[in-house]
Short mmCIF file of C-alpha atoms in Angstrom, two decimals:
data_model
loop_
_atom_site.label_atom_id
_atom_site.label_comp_id
_atom_site.label_asym_id
_atom_site.label_seq_id
_atom_site.Cartn_x
_atom_site.Cartn_y
_atom_site.Cartn_z
CA MET K 7 -7.09 14.88 17.09
CA ALA K 8 -6.10 13.78 20.22
CA ASP K 9 -9.47 12.76 21.25
CA PHE K 10 -9.74 10.66 18.16
CA GLN K 11 -6.33 8.95 18.94
CA VAL K 12 -7.19 8.00 22.37
CA TRP K 13 -10.58 6.71 21.22
CA LEU K 14 -8.85 4.44 18.51
CA VAL K 15 -6.09 3.16 20.81
CA HIS K 16 -8.84 2.36 23.33
CA TRP K 17 -11.02 0.58 20.35
CA PHE K 18 -7.84 -1.37 19.26
CA ALA K 19 -6.75 -2.40 22.67
CA HIS K 20 -10.12 -4.01 23.15
CA ALA K 21 -11.00 -5.14 19.48
CA SER K 22 -9.20 -8.26 19.30
CA PRO K 23 -7.25 -9.64 22.52
CA THR K 24 -6.92 -13.24 20.07
CA VAL K 25 -4.66 -11.32 17.40
CA ALA K 26 -2.86 -9.50 20.21
CA ALA K 27 -2.08 -12.92 21.89
CA ALA K 28 -1.03 -14.57 19.09
CA MET K 29 1.47 -11.75 17.96
CA ARG K 30 3.02 -11.82 21.38
CA THR K 31 4.04 -15.47 20.86
CA GLN K 32 7.61 -16.26 20.08
CA TRP K 33 7.07 -16.33 16.25
CA GLY K 34 3.81 -14.23 16.15
CA TRP K 35 5.44 -10.69 15.47
CA PRO K 36 8.66 -12.22 13.03
CA ALA K 37 5.91 -14.30 11.11
CA ALA K 38 3.72 -10.92 10.58
CA GLU K 39 6.61 -8.95 9.55
CA SER K 40 7.57 -11.88 6.98
CA ILE K 41 4.14 -11.86 5.62
CA HIS K 42 4.02 -8.18 5.68
CA PHE K 43 7.45 -7.92 3.61
CA LEU K 44 6.16 -10.52 1.18
CA GLY K 45 2.81 -8.38 0.70
CA LEU K 46 4.85 -5.18 -0.01
CA SER K 47 7.12 -6.87 -2.39
CA THR K 48 4.38 -8.56 -4.26
CA LEU K 49 2.36 -5.07 -4.22
CA VAL K 50 5.58 -2.88 -5.00
CA GLY K 51 6.76 -5.18 -7.60
CA CYS K 52 3.43 -5.37 -9.42
CA ILE K 53 2.42 -2.00 -9.15
CA GLY K 54 6.24 -0.59 -9.95
CA LEU K 55 6.29 -2.38 -13.20
CA PHE K 56 3.14 -1.24 -14.41
CA ASP K 57 4.10 2.47 -13.39
CA LEU K 58 7.51 2.08 -15.00
CA ARG K 59 5.80 0.86 -18.31
CA LEU K 60 3.67 3.81 -17.98
CA LEU K 61 6.81 5.99 -17.97
CA GLY K 62 8.00 4.53 -21.08
CA VAL K 63 10.12 1.25 -19.79
CA GLY K 64 9.68 -1.60 -22.01
CA LYS K 65 7.66 -0.02 -24.62
CA ARG K 66 7.39 -3.32 -26.49
CA ILE K 67 5.36 -4.71 -23.86
CA PRO K 68 1.53 -3.47 -24.18
CA ILE K 69 0.33 -1.63 -21.25
CA ALA K 70 -2.76 -3.81 -21.37
CA ALA K 71 -0.67 -7.01 -21.00
CA LEU K 72 1.10 -5.80 -17.98
CA HIS K 73 -2.03 -4.44 -16.21
CA LYS K 74 -2.85 -8.05 -15.70
CA LEU K 75 -0.29 -7.85 -12.88
CA ILE K 76 -2.46 -5.41 -11.22
CA PRO K 77 -4.30 -8.17 -9.26
CA TRP K 78 -1.27 -9.63 -7.71
CA GLY K 79 -0.43 -6.19 -6.67
CA LEU K 80 -3.81 -5.84 -5.10
CA ALA K 81 -3.42 -9.12 -3.44
CA GLY K 82 -0.17 -7.96 -1.88
CA PHE K 83 -1.88 -4.85 -0.58
CA ALA K 84 -4.41 -6.99 1.14
CA THR K 85 -1.87 -9.07 2.63
CA ASN K 86 -0.32 -5.88 3.92
CA VAL K 87 -3.72 -4.72 5.08
CA LEU K 88 -4.41 -7.92 7.00
CA SER K 89 -0.87 -8.07 8.65
CA GLY K 90 -0.60 -4.37 9.29
CA LEU K 91 -3.64 -4.67 11.26
CA CYS K 92 -2.06 -7.48 13.28
CA PHE K 93 0.64 -4.77 14.46
CA LEU K 94 -1.70 -2.31 15.08
CA LEU K 95 -4.08 -4.19 16.89
CA THR K 96 -0.97 -5.62 19.10
CA GLU K 97 0.82 -2.15 20.03
CA PRO K 98 -1.63 0.49 18.87
CA ASP K 99 0.12 3.01 20.92
CA GLN K 100 3.10 2.49 19.07
CA TYR K 101 1.49 3.45 15.50
CA ILE K 102 -1.42 5.70 16.06
CA TYR K 103 1.00 8.54 17.92
CA ASN K 104 3.92 7.78 15.38
CA PRO K 105 4.30 10.73 12.90
CA SER K 106 6.09 8.23 10.41
CA PHE K 107 2.85 5.99 10.60
CA GLN K 108 0.72 8.79 10.31
CA PHE K 109 2.41 9.75 7.04
CA LYS K 110 2.60 6.10 5.60
CA VAL K 111 -1.26 6.02 5.91
CA LEU K 112 -1.33 9.38 4.18
CA PHE K 113 0.83 7.97 1.54
CA ILE K 114 -1.42 5.02 1.09
CA ALA K 115 -4.46 7.24 0.75
CA VAL K 116 -2.96 9.27 -2.04
CA ALA K 117 -1.82 6.21 -3.61
CA GLY K 118 -5.37 5.17 -3.79
CA ALA K 119 -6.68 8.52 -4.67
CA ASN K 120 -4.24 8.45 -7.72
CA ALA K 121 -5.15 4.89 -8.92
CA LEU K 122 -8.69 6.10 -9.09
CA LEU K 123 -7.93 9.17 -10.72
CA PHE K 124 -5.75 7.17 -13.16
CA TYR K 125 -8.59 4.76 -14.03
CA ALA K 126 -11.27 7.67 -14.32
CA THR K 127 -8.93 9.84 -16.72
CA SER K 128 -6.21 7.89 -18.54
CA TRP K 129 -6.54 4.22 -18.37
CA GLY K 130 -8.92 4.18 -21.74
CA ARG K 131 -6.81 6.30 -23.45
CA ALA K 132 -3.69 4.30 -22.62
CA THR K 133 -4.97 0.98 -23.39
CA ALA K 134 -7.21 2.10 -26.60
CA LYS K 135 -6.75 -0.22 -29.52
CA SER K 136 -5.35 2.92 -31.22
CA ALA K 137 -2.99 4.03 -28.39
CA SER K 138 0.51 4.56 -29.18
CA PRO K 139 3.26 2.66 -27.05
CA ASP K 140 3.94 5.70 -25.22
CA ALA K 141 1.47 6.40 -22.56
CA PRO K 142 -0.41 9.79 -22.18
CA SER K 143 1.21 12.54 -20.34
CA THR K 144 -1.50 11.94 -17.45
CA ALA K 145 -0.84 8.57 -17.32
CA LYS K 146 2.96 9.18 -17.03
CA LEU K 147 1.99 11.74 -14.01
CA ALA K 148 -0.28 9.11 -12.10
CA ALA K 149 2.83 6.73 -12.72
CA VAL K 150 4.98 9.40 -11.05
CA VAL K 151 2.57 10.03 -8.13
CA SER K 152 2.30 6.44 -7.76
CA LEU K 153 5.76 5.29 -7.33
CA SER K 154 6.82 8.39 -5.19
CA MET K 155 3.75 7.29 -2.76
CA TRP K 156 4.92 3.68 -2.55
CA VAL K 157 8.18 4.63 -2.01
CA GLY K 158 7.45 7.08 0.94
CA VAL K 159 5.15 4.07 2.23
CA ILE K 160 8.37 1.95 2.06
CA VAL K 161 10.49 4.66 3.95
CA CYS K 162 7.83 5.50 6.58
CA GLY K 163 7.42 1.85 7.15
CA ARG K 164 10.96 1.78 8.33
#
């Protein structure tokens, strides 16, 4: 693992001197932090609301209707990936060797795998015309895992 980390730090240090230069200006880092916060708020707001609906909050709102927020959540995720790369390209040592950052990346990966599993197993049953307002138990489990992972991402990001 140490060899991989050394390679990664070396690669990031030379990958984008332009990004690093922009981030080291007076407003670069604060601007990227603000953008990162807005992306995370959008992501967790949209995904979290959908997860809460799967758990039974707001049963009068159809699950499929709240699913229309997911593209906004994905836009928030893309915003975070791009702004997060700015931090990583500027100060790779600060992140690569940090256990909190490593857990954050792990939680993001688990959240992504959980979402794929949800769509492969529960999405069709949760949104079928004959589906009850109560989501299937597998969808509820996916919602609990999703919420837990995104809370973990927030905690580790701090």
